[in-house]
Short mmCIF file of C-alpha atoms and ligand atoms in Angstrom, two decimals:
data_model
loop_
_atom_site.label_atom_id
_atom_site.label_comp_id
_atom_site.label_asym_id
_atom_site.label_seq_id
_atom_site.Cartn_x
_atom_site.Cartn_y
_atom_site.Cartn_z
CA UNK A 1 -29.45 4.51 31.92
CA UNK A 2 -26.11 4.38 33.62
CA UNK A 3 -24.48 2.12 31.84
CA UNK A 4 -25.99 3.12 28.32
CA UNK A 5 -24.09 6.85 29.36
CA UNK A 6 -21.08 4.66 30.29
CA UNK A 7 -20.90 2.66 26.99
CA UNK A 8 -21.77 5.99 25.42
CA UNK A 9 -18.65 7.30 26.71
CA UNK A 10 -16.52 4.28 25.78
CA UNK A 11 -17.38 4.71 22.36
CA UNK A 12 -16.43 8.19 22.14
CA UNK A 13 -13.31 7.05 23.91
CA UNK A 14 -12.54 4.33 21.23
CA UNK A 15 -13.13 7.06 17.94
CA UNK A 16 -10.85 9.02 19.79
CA UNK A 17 -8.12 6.65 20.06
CA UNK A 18 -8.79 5.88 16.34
CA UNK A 19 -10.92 2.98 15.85
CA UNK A 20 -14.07 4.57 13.88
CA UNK A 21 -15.08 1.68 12.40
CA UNK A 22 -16.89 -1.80 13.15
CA UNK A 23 -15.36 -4.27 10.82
CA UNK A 24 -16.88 -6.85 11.58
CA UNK A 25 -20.90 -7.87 12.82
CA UNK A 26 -20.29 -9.51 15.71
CA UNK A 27 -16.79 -8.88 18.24
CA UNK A 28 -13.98 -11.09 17.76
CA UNK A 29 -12.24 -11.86 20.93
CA UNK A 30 -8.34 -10.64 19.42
CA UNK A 31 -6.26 -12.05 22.43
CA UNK A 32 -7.61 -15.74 21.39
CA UNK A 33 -6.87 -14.87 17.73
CA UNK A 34 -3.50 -14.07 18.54
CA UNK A 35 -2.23 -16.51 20.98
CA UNK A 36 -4.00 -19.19 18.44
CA UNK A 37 -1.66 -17.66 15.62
CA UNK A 38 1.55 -17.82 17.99
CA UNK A 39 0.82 -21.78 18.16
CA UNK A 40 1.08 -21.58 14.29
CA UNK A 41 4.71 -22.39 13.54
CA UNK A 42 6.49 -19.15 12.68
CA UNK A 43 8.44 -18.60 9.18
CA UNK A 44 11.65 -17.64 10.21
CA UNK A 45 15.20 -17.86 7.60
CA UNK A 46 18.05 -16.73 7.64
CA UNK A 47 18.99 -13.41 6.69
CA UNK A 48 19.66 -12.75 3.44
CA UNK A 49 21.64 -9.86 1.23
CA UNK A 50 19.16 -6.94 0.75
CA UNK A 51 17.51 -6.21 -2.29
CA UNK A 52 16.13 -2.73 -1.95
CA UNK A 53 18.42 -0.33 -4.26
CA UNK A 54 18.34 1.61 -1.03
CA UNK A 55 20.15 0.95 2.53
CA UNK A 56 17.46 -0.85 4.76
CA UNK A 57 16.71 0.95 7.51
CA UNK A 58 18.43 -0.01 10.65
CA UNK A 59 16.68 -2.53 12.36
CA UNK A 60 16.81 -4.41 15.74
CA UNK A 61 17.74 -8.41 15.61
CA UNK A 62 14.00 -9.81 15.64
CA UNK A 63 13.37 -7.24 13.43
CA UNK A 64 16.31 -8.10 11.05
CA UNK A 65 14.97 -11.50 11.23
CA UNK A 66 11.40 -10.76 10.12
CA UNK A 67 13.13 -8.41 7.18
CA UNK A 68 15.43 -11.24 6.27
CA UNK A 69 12.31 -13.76 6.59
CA UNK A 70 9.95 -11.46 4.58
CA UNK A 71 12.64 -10.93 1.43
CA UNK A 72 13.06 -15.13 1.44
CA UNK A 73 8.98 -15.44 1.57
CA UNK A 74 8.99 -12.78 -1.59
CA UNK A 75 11.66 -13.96 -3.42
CA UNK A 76 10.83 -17.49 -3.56
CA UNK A 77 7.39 -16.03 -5.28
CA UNK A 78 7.48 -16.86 -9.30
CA UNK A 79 4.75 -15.41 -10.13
CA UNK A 80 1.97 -12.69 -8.73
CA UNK A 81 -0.60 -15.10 -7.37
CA UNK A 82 2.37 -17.34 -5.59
CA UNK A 83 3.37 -13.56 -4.13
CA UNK A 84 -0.51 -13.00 -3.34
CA UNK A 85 -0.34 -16.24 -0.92
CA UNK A 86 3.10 -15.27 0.16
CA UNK A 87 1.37 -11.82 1.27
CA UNK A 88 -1.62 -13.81 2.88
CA UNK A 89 0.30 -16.24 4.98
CA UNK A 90 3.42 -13.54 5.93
CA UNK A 91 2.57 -13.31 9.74
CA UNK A 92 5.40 -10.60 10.50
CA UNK A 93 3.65 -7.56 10.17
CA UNK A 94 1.76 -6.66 13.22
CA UNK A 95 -1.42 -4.47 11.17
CA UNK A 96 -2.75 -7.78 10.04
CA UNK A 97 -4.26 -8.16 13.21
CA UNK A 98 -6.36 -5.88 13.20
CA UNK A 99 -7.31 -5.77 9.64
CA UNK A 100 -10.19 -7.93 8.41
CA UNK A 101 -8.63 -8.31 4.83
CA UNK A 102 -5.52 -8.56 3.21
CA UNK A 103 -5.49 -5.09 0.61
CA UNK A 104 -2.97 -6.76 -2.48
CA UNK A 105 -3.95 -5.71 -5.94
CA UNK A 106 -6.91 -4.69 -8.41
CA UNK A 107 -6.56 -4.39 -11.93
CA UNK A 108 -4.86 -5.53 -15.04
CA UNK A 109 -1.86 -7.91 -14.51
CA UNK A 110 -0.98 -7.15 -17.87
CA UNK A 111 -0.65 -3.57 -17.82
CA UNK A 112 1.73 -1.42 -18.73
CA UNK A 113 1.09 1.22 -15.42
CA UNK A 114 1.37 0.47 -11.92
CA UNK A 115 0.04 2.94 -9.41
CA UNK A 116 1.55 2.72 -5.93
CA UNK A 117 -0.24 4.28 -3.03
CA UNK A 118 0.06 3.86 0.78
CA UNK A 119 -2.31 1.62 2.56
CA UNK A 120 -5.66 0.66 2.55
CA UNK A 121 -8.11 2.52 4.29
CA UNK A 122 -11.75 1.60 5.89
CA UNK A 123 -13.47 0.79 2.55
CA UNK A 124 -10.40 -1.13 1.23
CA UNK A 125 -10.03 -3.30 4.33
CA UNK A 126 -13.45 -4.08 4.51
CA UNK A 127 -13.50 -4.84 0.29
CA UNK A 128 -10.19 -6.05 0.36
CA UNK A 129 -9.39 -4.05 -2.88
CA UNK A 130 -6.87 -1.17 -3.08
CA UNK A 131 -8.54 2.53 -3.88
CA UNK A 132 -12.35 1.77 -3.88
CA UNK A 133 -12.95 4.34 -1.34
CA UNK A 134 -13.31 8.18 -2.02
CA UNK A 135 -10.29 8.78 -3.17
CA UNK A 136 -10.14 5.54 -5.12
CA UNK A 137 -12.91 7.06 -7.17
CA UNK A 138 -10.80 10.25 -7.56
CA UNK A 139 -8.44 8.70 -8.72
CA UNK A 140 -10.32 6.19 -11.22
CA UNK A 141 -11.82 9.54 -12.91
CA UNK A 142 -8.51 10.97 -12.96
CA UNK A 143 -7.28 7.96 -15.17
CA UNK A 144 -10.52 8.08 -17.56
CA UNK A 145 -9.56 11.39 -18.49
CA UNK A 146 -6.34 9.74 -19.75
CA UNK A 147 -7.98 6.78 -21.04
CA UNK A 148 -7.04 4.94 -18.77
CA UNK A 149 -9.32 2.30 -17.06
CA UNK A 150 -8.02 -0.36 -13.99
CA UNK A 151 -10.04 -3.17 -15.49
CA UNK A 152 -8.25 -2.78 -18.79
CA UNK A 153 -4.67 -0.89 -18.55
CA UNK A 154 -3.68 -0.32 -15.14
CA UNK A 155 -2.66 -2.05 -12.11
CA UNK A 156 -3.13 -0.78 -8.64
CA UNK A 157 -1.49 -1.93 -5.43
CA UNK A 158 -0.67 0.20 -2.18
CA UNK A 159 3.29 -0.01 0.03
CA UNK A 160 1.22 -1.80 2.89
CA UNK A 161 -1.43 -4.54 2.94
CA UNK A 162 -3.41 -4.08 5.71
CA UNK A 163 -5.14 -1.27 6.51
CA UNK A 164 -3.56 0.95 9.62
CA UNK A 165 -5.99 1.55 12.56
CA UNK A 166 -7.83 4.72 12.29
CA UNK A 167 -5.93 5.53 9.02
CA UNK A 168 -2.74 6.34 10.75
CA UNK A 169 0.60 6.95 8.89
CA UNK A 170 1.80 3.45 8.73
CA UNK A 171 5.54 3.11 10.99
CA UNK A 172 8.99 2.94 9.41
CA UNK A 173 8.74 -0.34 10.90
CA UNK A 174 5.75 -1.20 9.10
CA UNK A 175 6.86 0.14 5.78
CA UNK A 176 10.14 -1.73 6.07
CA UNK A 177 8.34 -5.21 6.42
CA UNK A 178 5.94 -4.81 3.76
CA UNK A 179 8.75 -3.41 1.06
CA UNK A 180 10.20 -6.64 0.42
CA UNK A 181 7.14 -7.59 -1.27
CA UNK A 182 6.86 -4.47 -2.73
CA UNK A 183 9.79 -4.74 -4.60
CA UNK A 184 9.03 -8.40 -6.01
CA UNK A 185 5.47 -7.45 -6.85
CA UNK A 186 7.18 -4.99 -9.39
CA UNK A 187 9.41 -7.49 -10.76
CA UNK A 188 6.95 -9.92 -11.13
CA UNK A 189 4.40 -7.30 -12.59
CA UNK A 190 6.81 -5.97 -15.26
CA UNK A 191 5.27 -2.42 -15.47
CA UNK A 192 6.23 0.02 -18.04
CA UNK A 193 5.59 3.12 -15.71
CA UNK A 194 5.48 3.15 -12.27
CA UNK A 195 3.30 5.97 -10.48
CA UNK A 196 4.25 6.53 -6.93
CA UNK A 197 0.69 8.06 -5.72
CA UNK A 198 1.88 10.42 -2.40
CA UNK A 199 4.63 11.06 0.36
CA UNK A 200 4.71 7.47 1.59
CA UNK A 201 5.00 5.11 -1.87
CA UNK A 202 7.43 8.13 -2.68
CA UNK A 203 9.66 8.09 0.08
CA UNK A 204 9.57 4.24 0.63
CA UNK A 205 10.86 3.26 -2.81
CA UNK A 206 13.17 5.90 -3.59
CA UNK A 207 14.53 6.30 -0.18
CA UNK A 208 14.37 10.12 -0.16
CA UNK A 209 13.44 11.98 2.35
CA UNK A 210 12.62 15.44 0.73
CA UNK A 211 8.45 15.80 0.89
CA UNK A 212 6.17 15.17 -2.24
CA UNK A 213 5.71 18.24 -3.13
CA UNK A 214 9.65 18.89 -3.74
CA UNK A 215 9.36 15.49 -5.80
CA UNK A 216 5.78 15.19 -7.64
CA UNK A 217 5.87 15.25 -11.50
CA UNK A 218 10.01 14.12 -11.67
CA UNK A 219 10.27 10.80 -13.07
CA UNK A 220 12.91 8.88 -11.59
CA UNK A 221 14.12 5.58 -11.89
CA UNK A 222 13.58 2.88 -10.15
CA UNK A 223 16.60 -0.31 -10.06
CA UNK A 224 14.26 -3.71 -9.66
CA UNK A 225 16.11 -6.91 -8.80
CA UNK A 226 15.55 -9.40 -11.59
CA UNK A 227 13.79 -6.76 -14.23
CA UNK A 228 16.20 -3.23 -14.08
CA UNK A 229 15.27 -0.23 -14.59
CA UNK A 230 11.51 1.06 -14.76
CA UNK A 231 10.19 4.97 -14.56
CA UNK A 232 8.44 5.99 -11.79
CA UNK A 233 6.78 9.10 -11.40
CA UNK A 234 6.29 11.12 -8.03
CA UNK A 235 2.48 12.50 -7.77
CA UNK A 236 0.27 13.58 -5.17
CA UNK A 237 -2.25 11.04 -3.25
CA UNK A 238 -5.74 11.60 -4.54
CA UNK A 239 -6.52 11.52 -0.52
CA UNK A 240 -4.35 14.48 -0.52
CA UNK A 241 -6.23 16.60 -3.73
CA UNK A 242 -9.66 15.54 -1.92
CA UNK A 243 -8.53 17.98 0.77
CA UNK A 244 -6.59 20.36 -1.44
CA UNK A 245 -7.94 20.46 -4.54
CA UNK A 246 -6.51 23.83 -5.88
CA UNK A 247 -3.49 21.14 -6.63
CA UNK A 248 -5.53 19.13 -8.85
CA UNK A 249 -3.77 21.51 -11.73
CA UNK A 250 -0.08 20.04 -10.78
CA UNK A 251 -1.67 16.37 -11.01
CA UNK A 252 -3.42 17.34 -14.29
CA UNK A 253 0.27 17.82 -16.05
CA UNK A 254 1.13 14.38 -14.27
CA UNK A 255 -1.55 12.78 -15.91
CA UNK A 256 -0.94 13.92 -19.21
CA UNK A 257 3.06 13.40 -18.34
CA UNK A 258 1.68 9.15 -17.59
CA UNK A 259 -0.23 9.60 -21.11
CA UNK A 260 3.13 10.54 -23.35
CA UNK A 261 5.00 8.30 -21.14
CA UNK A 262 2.78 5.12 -21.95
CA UNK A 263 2.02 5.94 -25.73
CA UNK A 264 6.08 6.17 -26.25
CA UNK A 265 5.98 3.22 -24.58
CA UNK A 266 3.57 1.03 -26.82
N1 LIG B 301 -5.31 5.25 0.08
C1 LIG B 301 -4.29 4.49 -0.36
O1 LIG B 301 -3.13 4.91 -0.36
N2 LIG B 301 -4.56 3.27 -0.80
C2 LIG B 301 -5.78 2.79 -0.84
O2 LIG B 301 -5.93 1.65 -1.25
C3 LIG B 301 -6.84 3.60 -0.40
C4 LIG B 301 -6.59 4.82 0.06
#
């Protein structure tokens, strides 16, 4: 009875600290999975000129290493499944240990939108599909209402690809490894519109630090290496109308903002 009140406890103690979730059916012993992957022989290159059409963020040598090592991975991607298994196999970011799948697109390659969110959350990393989760489904009804439809014309894809334990707001750090995929995934996507869905796709790729709310429903535009320019437009996360939804008004003249946007562009 003792120990069932003492596991009882630990479990409290471990939703507490943020892991609410069992991934997986049976435990996975992590410290073997990671000293296994530090036998695997580590990509690391030489740094290279930066990309971003922002200043990268300052970053210590090993870190400068992994940035210049990520950017060669992305660039030497041609297309979006070689930048799929260049995602898969990038080891530099620590979140993929503890997330059970790599989070890197849904939708319609072809498509003329791309929607940007954050990270993937509990029902994404267990899917291992970007916004299937509640506010996923938000935001699919959103886009009906605009005819729009992921399996048909739009394109979905978060700023990190593996989910953040408990949810948490992924680091600088961790937002600066990921981005040099980011940036190729747009090149090699070739969107019309970009939509920037919340604070952290918002901030990330335009490198400003005002909040969302000073920058939802301005289009700005965004400088991709190897495409140019593309329109992005600053909205709130359907994670954030879920708990808010007296903005749902502001996101309704985003939507139909998207809408004249993509039939001038046709
Ligand atoms: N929130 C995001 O930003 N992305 C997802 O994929 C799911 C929830």
């Amino acid at each position: 009875m003792q120990d069932r009140a003492a596991l009882l406890r630990l479990l409290e103690w471990q939703t507490a600290m943020g892991a609410d979730d069992a991934v997986l059916n049976a435990p996975r012993d992590r410290m073997r999975t990671e000293a296994k992957s530090a036998e695997r022989p580590r990509r690391v290159t030489p740094p290279a000129a930066p990309v971003t059409q922002a200043p990268a963020p300052v970053a210590t040598a090993p870190q400068s290493a992994m940035l210049a090592g990520a950017k060669e991975l992305a660039d030497a991607a041609t297309d979006l499944p070689a930048l799929r298994a260049a995602v898969e196999s990038f080891d530099g970011c620590s979140l993929r240990r503890t997330a059970t799948h790599t989070v890197f697109a849904d939708g319609n390659p072809e498509a003329p939108l791309m929607l940007i969110g954050e990270a993937p959350g509990a029902d994404e990393d267990r899917i291992g599909l970007p916004f299937v989760g509640r506010s996923g489904q938000l935001l699919d009804r959103m886009l009906a209402t605009i005819g729009v439809r992921r399996s048909e014309n739009a394109y979905i894809t978060n700023i990190l690809f593996w989910r953040p334990p408990g949810n948490r707001k992924p680091t600088p750090e961790e937002t600066a490894i990921c981005l040099p995929f980011v940036w190729r995934h747009i090149a090699l996507k070739r969107p019309k519109i970009v939509v920037l869905c919340g604070g952290t796709a918002t901030a990330a790729l335009l490198n400003r630090s005002d909040g969302i709310t000073r920058l939802r429903g301005r289009w700005f535009d965004l400088l991709i290496p190897d495409l140019g320019s593309v329109p992005a437009l600053a909205t709130y996360h359907p994670s954030f109308l879920l708990r808010a939804p007296a903005h749902k008004s502001e996101s309704w003249h985003d939507l139909l903002a998207i809408q004249n946007r993509l039939n001038s562009a046709q």
